[in-house]
XYZ file of C-alpha atoms in Angstrom:
427
model
C -26.229 -5.312 13.553
C -29.458 -5.264 11.409
C -28.903 -6.350 7.684
C -30.523 -3.190 6.358
C -27.798 -1.033 8.196
C -25.104 -3.346 6.979
C -26.320 -2.983 3.271
C -26.237 0.686 3.162
C -23.130 1.378 5.473
C -20.469 -0.184 3.302
C -21.657 1.915 0.216
C -21.670 4.983 2.190
C -18.102 4.458 3.353
C -17.199 4.102 -0.256
C -19.102 7.054 -1.140
C -17.549 9.061 1.579
C -13.994 8.034 0.439
C -14.807 9.132 -3.155
C -16.244 12.328 -1.797
C -12.931 13.327 -0.365
C -10.568 11.594 -2.962
C -12.168 12.572 -6.185
C -11.863 16.440 -5.848
C -8.295 16.179 -4.642
C -7.486 13.733 -7.601
C -8.826 16.712 -9.883
C -6.955 19.492 -8.012
C -3.560 18.205 -6.968
C -0.561 18.510 -9.158
C 1.713 15.756 -10.174
C 5.089 14.912 -8.862
C 8.041 13.145 -10.557
C 6.971 9.509 -9.851
C 3.377 10.257 -11.307
C 4.874 11.997 -14.402
C 7.027 8.961 -14.979
C 3.864 6.769 -14.897
C 2.124 9.238 -17.356
C 5.146 9.128 -19.573
C 5.199 5.346 -19.594
C 1.596 4.857 -20.292
C 0.888 7.737 -22.669
C 1.179 5.696 -26.038
C -0.602 2.530 -25.656
C 0.289 -0.936 -24.290
C 3.141 -1.918 -26.679
C 5.115 1.338 -25.878
C 4.243 0.926 -22.212
C 5.748 -2.515 -22.246
C 8.892 -1.404 -23.991
C 9.387 1.356 -21.397
C 8.705 -0.850 -18.413
C 12.091 -2.621 -18.311
C 14.201 0.342 -19.217
C 12.636 3.341 -17.511
C 10.290 2.005 -14.760
C 12.209 -1.132 -13.844
C 9.099 -2.579 -12.308
C 6.567 -5.411 -12.869
C 4.304 -4.765 -15.855
C 0.679 -5.332 -14.838
C -0.327 -1.940 -13.405
C 1.277 0.054 -16.251
C -0.249 -2.146 -18.930
C -3.740 -1.815 -17.415
C -3.213 2.004 -16.875
C -2.134 2.469 -20.557
C -5.373 0.692 -21.573
C -7.370 2.843 -19.239
C -5.790 6.041 -20.504
C -6.573 5.167 -24.092
C -10.071 6.566 -23.224
C -8.842 9.874 -21.596
C -5.282 11.223 -21.369
C -5.879 13.634 -18.556
C -4.199 13.482 -15.036
C -7.507 13.370 -13.373
C -8.523 10.225 -15.387
C -5.217 8.507 -14.656
C -5.622 9.250 -10.930
C -9.270 7.982 -11.141
C -7.929 4.435 -11.759
C -6.262 4.515 -8.228
C -9.241 5.976 -6.671
C -11.384 3.206 -8.080
C -9.009 0.541 -6.699
C -9.107 1.965 -3.356
C -12.967 2.020 -3.426
C -12.877 -1.564 -4.390
C -10.310 -2.329 -1.600
C -12.852 -0.948 0.935
C -15.433 -3.417 -0.348
C -13.031 -6.331 -0.242
C -11.608 -5.451 3.149
C -15.154 -5.471 4.569
C -15.409 -9.146 3.372
C -12.046 -9.941 4.809
C -13.017 -8.322 8.271
C -16.360 -10.203 8.270
C -14.181 -13.425 8.195
C -12.313 -12.317 11.330
C -14.853 -10.337 13.421
C -18.514 -10.083 14.118
C -20.593 -7.841 12.023
C -20.297 -4.784 14.455
C -16.508 -4.847 14.840
C -16.175 -5.655 10.967
C -18.057 -2.588 10.163
C -16.124 -0.332 12.724
C -12.716 -1.604 11.365
C -13.770 -1.175 7.889
C -14.936 2.391 8.548
C -11.534 3.266 10.017
C -9.919 1.447 7.025
C -11.947 3.617 4.597
C -10.702 6.910 6.278
C -7.183 5.796 6.901
C -4.942 8.656 5.516
C -2.544 6.118 3.935
C -5.413 4.788 1.743
C -6.406 8.475 0.884
C -2.631 8.888 -0.243
C -2.649 5.813 -2.321
C -5.892 6.925 -3.954
C -4.289 10.090 -5.128
C -1.206 8.561 -6.643
C -0.825 7.793 -10.235
C 1.274 4.702 -9.256
C 0.440 1.138 -8.388
C -0.104 1.509 -4.648
C -3.883 1.480 -4.463
C -3.895 -1.536 -6.862
C -1.345 -3.316 -4.436
C -3.683 -2.627 -1.308
C -6.625 -4.065 -3.328
C -4.611 -7.152 -4.349
C -3.419 -7.637 -0.776
C -7.034 -7.468 0.580
C -8.081 -10.072 -1.991
C -5.027 -12.291 -1.140
C -5.817 -12.265 2.573
C -9.534 -12.834 2.114
C -8.797 -15.994 -0.049
C -6.154 -16.915 2.368
C -8.402 -16.968 5.459
C -11.092 -19.120 3.507
C -8.681 -21.398 1.876
C -6.137 -22.181 4.567
C -6.789 -20.663 7.901
C -10.409 -21.557 8.427
C -11.696 -24.632 10.325
C -11.268 -28.038 9.124
C -13.699 -29.329 6.470
C -17.136 -29.940 7.584
C -18.946 -30.894 4.416
C -18.469 -31.369 0.713
C -19.826 -27.705 0.342
C -17.109 -26.164 2.560
C -14.455 -28.473 1.085
C -15.437 -27.083 -2.378
C -15.364 -23.465 -1.169
C -12.024 -24.025 0.305
C -10.427 -25.480 -2.906
C -11.980 -22.599 -4.776
C -10.381 -20.068 -2.442
C -7.149 -21.740 -2.693
C -7.221 -21.495 -6.466
C -8.318 -17.906 -6.383
C -5.645 -17.262 -3.887
C -2.874 -18.789 -6.349
C -4.448 -16.699 -9.131
C -4.430 -13.437 -7.193
C -0.815 -14.187 -5.857
C 0.369 -14.521 -9.541
C -1.365 -11.238 -10.639
C 0.057 -9.549 -7.568
C 3.651 -10.576 -8.362
C 3.164 -9.385 -11.950
C 2.072 -6.026 -10.316
C 4.640 -5.640 -7.545
C 7.584 -7.815 -6.732
C 7.084 -6.793 -2.987
C 3.820 -8.720 -2.793
C 5.966 -11.817 -2.462
C 6.653 -10.633 0.880
C 3.117 -11.297 2.507
C 2.721 -14.331 0.408
C 5.912 -15.775 2.003
C 4.457 -14.786 5.238
C 1.331 -16.664 4.744
C 3.373 -19.974 4.621
C 5.164 -19.081 7.872
C 1.746 -18.246 9.376
C 0.492 -21.725 8.462
C 3.556 -23.416 10.133
C 3.163 -21.426 13.287
C -0.426 -22.390 13.402
C 0.644 -26.080 12.871
C -1.689 -26.472 9.941
C 0.663 -28.924 8.163
C -1.840 -30.089 5.577
C -2.772 -26.525 4.608
C 0.863 -25.534 4.555
C 1.723 -28.287 2.144
C -1.045 -27.272 -0.163
C 0.095 -23.718 0.055
C 3.572 -24.703 -0.777
C 2.602 -26.604 -3.867
C 0.228 -23.662 -5.009
C 3.177 -21.362 -4.494
C 5.222 -23.570 -6.744
C 2.637 -23.199 -9.411
C 2.677 -19.446 -8.919
C 6.513 -19.495 -9.229
C 6.152 -21.339 -12.729
C 3.465 -18.662 -13.777
C 5.988 -15.855 -13.261
C 9.122 -17.458 -14.847
C 9.112 -14.890 -17.511
C 9.566 -12.103 -14.846
C 12.739 -13.699 -13.514
C 15.053 -12.665 -16.309
C 13.967 -8.992 -15.880
C 14.178 -9.182 -12.168
C 17.746 -10.177 -12.348
C 18.635 -7.503 -14.741
C 16.904 -4.745 -12.619
C 18.357 -6.079 -9.382
C 21.801 -6.102 -10.931
C 21.438 -2.642 -12.325
C 20.110 -1.247 -8.776
C 22.920 -2.890 -6.862
C 25.660 -1.584 -9.070
C 24.739 2.273 -8.321
C 26.041 4.152 -5.374
C 24.357 3.436 -1.938
C 24.592 5.044 1.287
C 26.122 3.484 4.309
C 23.610 1.209 6.084
C 23.064 -0.115 9.679
C 20.660 -2.516 11.204
C 19.514 0.354 13.618
C 18.682 2.651 10.669
C 16.759 -0.419 8.842
C 14.873 -1.105 11.978
C 14.043 2.555 12.394
C 12.469 2.801 8.872
C 10.357 -0.225 9.380
C 9.274 0.901 12.904
C 8.158 4.284 11.409
C 6.077 2.483 8.795
C 4.423 0.563 11.558
C 3.760 3.671 13.316
C 2.127 5.157 10.228
C -0.107 2.344 9.599
C -1.098 1.772 13.339
C -1.714 5.473 14.297
C -0.866 7.889 11.456
C 0.385 11.420 11.859
C 2.543 12.827 8.972
C 2.713 10.284 6.063
C 6.130 11.548 5.068
C 8.091 12.167 8.353
C 9.307 15.810 8.581
C 12.881 16.578 9.308
C 11.901 17.960 12.724
C 9.684 15.681 14.538
C 6.327 17.332 15.507
C 4.661 17.297 18.776
C 2.016 15.169 17.302
C 4.416 12.519 16.214
C 6.093 12.535 19.573
C 2.748 12.151 21.410
C 1.799 9.375 18.897
C 5.077 7.477 19.569
C 4.462 7.429 23.344
C 0.861 6.344 22.984
C 1.933 3.272 20.737
C 4.748 2.492 22.947
C 2.522 2.459 26.109
C -0.204 0.580 24.253
C 2.450 -2.091 23.203
C 3.658 -2.467 26.721
C 0.170 -2.855 28.145
C -0.607 -5.509 25.375
C 2.429 -7.419 26.044
C 1.733 -7.416 29.838
C -1.854 -8.626 29.366
C -0.875 -11.308 26.830
C 1.783 -12.727 29.119
C -0.394 -12.607 32.170
C -3.040 -14.566 30.299
C -0.533 -16.683 28.421
C -1.638 -15.375 24.997
C -5.171 -16.898 25.251
C -6.720 -13.759 23.765
C -5.029 -14.431 20.466
C -7.144 -16.126 17.789
C -5.797 -17.817 14.616
C -6.398 -14.669 12.328
C -4.410 -12.549 14.855
C -1.459 -14.977 14.899
C -1.582 -15.426 11.151
C -1.426 -11.740 10.356
C 1.289 -11.159 13.090
C 3.342 -13.662 11.321
C 2.635 -12.285 7.744
C 3.668 -8.697 9.174
C 6.784 -10.011 10.861
C 7.968 -11.824 7.634
C 7.022 -8.667 5.387
C 9.154 -6.532 7.820
C 12.008 -9.000 7.632
C 11.951 -8.769 3.771
C 11.774 -5.016 3.681
C 14.785 -5.045 5.963
C 16.582 -7.379 3.501
C 15.654 -4.934 0.732
C 17.029 -2.031 2.605
C 20.382 -3.759 2.952
C 20.499 -4.819 -0.638
C 19.265 -1.714 -2.317
C 19.180 1.094 0.176
C 16.582 3.180 1.963
C 15.187 4.682 -1.216
C 13.550 1.274 -2.016
C 11.879 0.920 1.434
C 10.151 4.200 1.690
C 6.604 4.493 2.999
C 5.186 4.197 -0.592
C 7.007 0.808 -1.112
C 5.473 -0.382 2.269
C 1.894 -0.729 0.657
C 2.365 -4.415 0.800
C 2.717 -4.215 4.588
C -0.058 -1.935 5.150
C -3.168 -4.124 5.332
C -1.482 -6.882 7.603
C -0.257 -4.480 10.045
C -3.786 -2.745 10.224
C -5.440 -6.044 10.710
C -3.059 -6.980 13.592
C -3.391 -3.683 15.371
C -7.351 -3.834 15.038
C -7.379 -7.656 16.129
C -5.277 -6.891 19.303
C -7.373 -3.722 20.119
C -10.504 -5.564 19.935
C -9.310 -8.367 22.185
C -7.459 -6.383 24.673
C -9.362 -2.803 24.983
C -12.291 -2.964 27.395
C -15.681 -1.836 26.186
C -15.749 1.191 28.520
C -12.634 2.754 27.336
C -13.081 2.049 23.555
C -14.683 5.459 22.859
C -11.518 7.024 24.161
C -9.421 4.958 21.944
C -11.683 5.759 18.949
C -11.334 9.322 19.626
C -7.483 9.168 19.776
C -7.549 7.248 16.335
C -9.975 9.772 14.730
C -7.836 12.717 16.087
C -4.832 11.085 14.499
C -6.620 10.542 11.185
C -7.762 14.178 11.208
C -4.284 15.579 11.831
C -2.770 13.288 9.174
C -5.147 14.221 6.551
C -4.811 17.886 7.216
C -1.017 17.634 6.892
C -1.049 15.220 3.857
C -1.009 17.970 1.302
C -0.047 21.347 2.713
C -1.480 24.258 0.603
C -3.157 21.651 -1.528
C -0.011 20.698 -3.453
C 2.269 17.689 -4.011
C 6.040 17.725 -3.959
C 7.509 20.052 -6.589
C 4.457 22.178 -7.283
C 5.342 22.089 -10.957
C 2.115 23.807 -12.036
C 3.093 26.975 -10.154
C 6.685 26.633 -11.314
C 5.376 26.565 -14.936
C 3.391 29.750 -14.197
C 6.327 31.483 -12.941
C 8.600 30.452 -15.756
C 6.056 31.599 -18.490
C 5.685 34.961 -16.664
C 9.302 35.775 -16.540
C 11.200 34.097 -19.323
C 12.443 35.247 -22.613
C 13.180 33.318 -25.695
C 16.683 31.571 -25.877
C 16.740 30.828 -22.236
C 16.857 26.968 -21.847
C 15.444 25.752 -18.573
C 17.605 23.227 -16.723
C 15.828 21.265 -13.945
C 17.773 19.700 -11.000
C 17.660 16.905 -10.010
C 17.543 15.913 -13.583
C 14.828 13.235 -13.102
C 12.424 15.943 -11.922
C 12.318 17.499 -15.477
C 9.743 14.937 -16.442
C 7.090 16.570 -14.169
C 7.207 19.958 -15.922
C 6.036 19.195 -19.593
C 2.490 18.690 -18.550
C 2.116 22.080 -17.366
C 4.834 24.278 -19.162
C 3.745 25.463 -22.467
C 6.448 28.243 -22.850
C 8.987 28.916 -25.731
C 12.231 27.545 -24.208
C 13.613 24.097 -24.228
C 13.529 21.981 -21.131
C 16.858 20.280 -20.116
C 17.756 17.386 -19.966
C 15.675 16.345 -22.736
C 16.954 12.889 -23.302
C 18.582 10.035 -21.343
């Protein structure tokens, strides 16, 4: 593909993603988790840090960065803009990652589909850490390919580039773990990938670097132990291996060929059709791979398949330890990029040129349906803005407003300016 086309196409993809995401970031209401982020980050870095381990019970970096970001502007839109920017940067970094795996034409095609993936739009519109997690995952994988999976050293220059990529990988891994503990899953998967590829020297360097990363996050271990103990002490529903696998499988389906990001109670005809398309595609891919003894699989494909498998295993472990509430689709952001890369790699290798147009139309139809159903009536869960309008129009003084579930009350104050007290108002 000519360089001038390459130069303007990626900025165009970034612009188009922003063209869709920015108006929605302005118009959508917040839901409870976003309200929690706003509460945590409203009063500067010091207060945010003190709230992190008591209220959020999460790693600190995203919330500290957002508290600094919001010191410029306290609006909901400006808080969401941080996520949009992270997603836009993720598109640019993903193109660099794709260029290390495929030729220019395929890299641009895969990046275009990544830029319009409904899950990336969803992450852009959350005042939570998910778009930052996707950005960090893209960075991790780009440095991983350059630092550990590439061909053996050919010159001093390539050796220096490899060492630099390994150091940047370690720095990004440390920042990632300070952002989201689950980013440890693909990091662990990277070590497994190197063992499967029999890159023993790279695996040894990887292991030593990860020990250094472990030292860098020692301050987190104490807080992780407290948070883990607190969560395991709460009531949890009965669990089964079948249910855990079903949850992980649904995440895979959403990343491979999305329909509804949040699965409805009654499965739609589109989700059923998607399920059979993916099933048949997987059977066909397995047959071709067995017939050709896996010769189509290159090193990046094998590496990302291993990373995806290890990430899925860790998510399953979390399900058994903490319950389904901690492996919902939003928590699977660490799983998104590796699954997307694996699916694209297999599709490029196995789908003949003459039927790729049909496959592309299926994917685009899937994206269109998923985006159309992402925010019905242009609202998020709770619709607290309209709830506030209703309350203000119908209330009288001396009528306390009680919200159930209690946690949801945090989403009402940004909209409700009435005369009555919102309960619960503490603890």
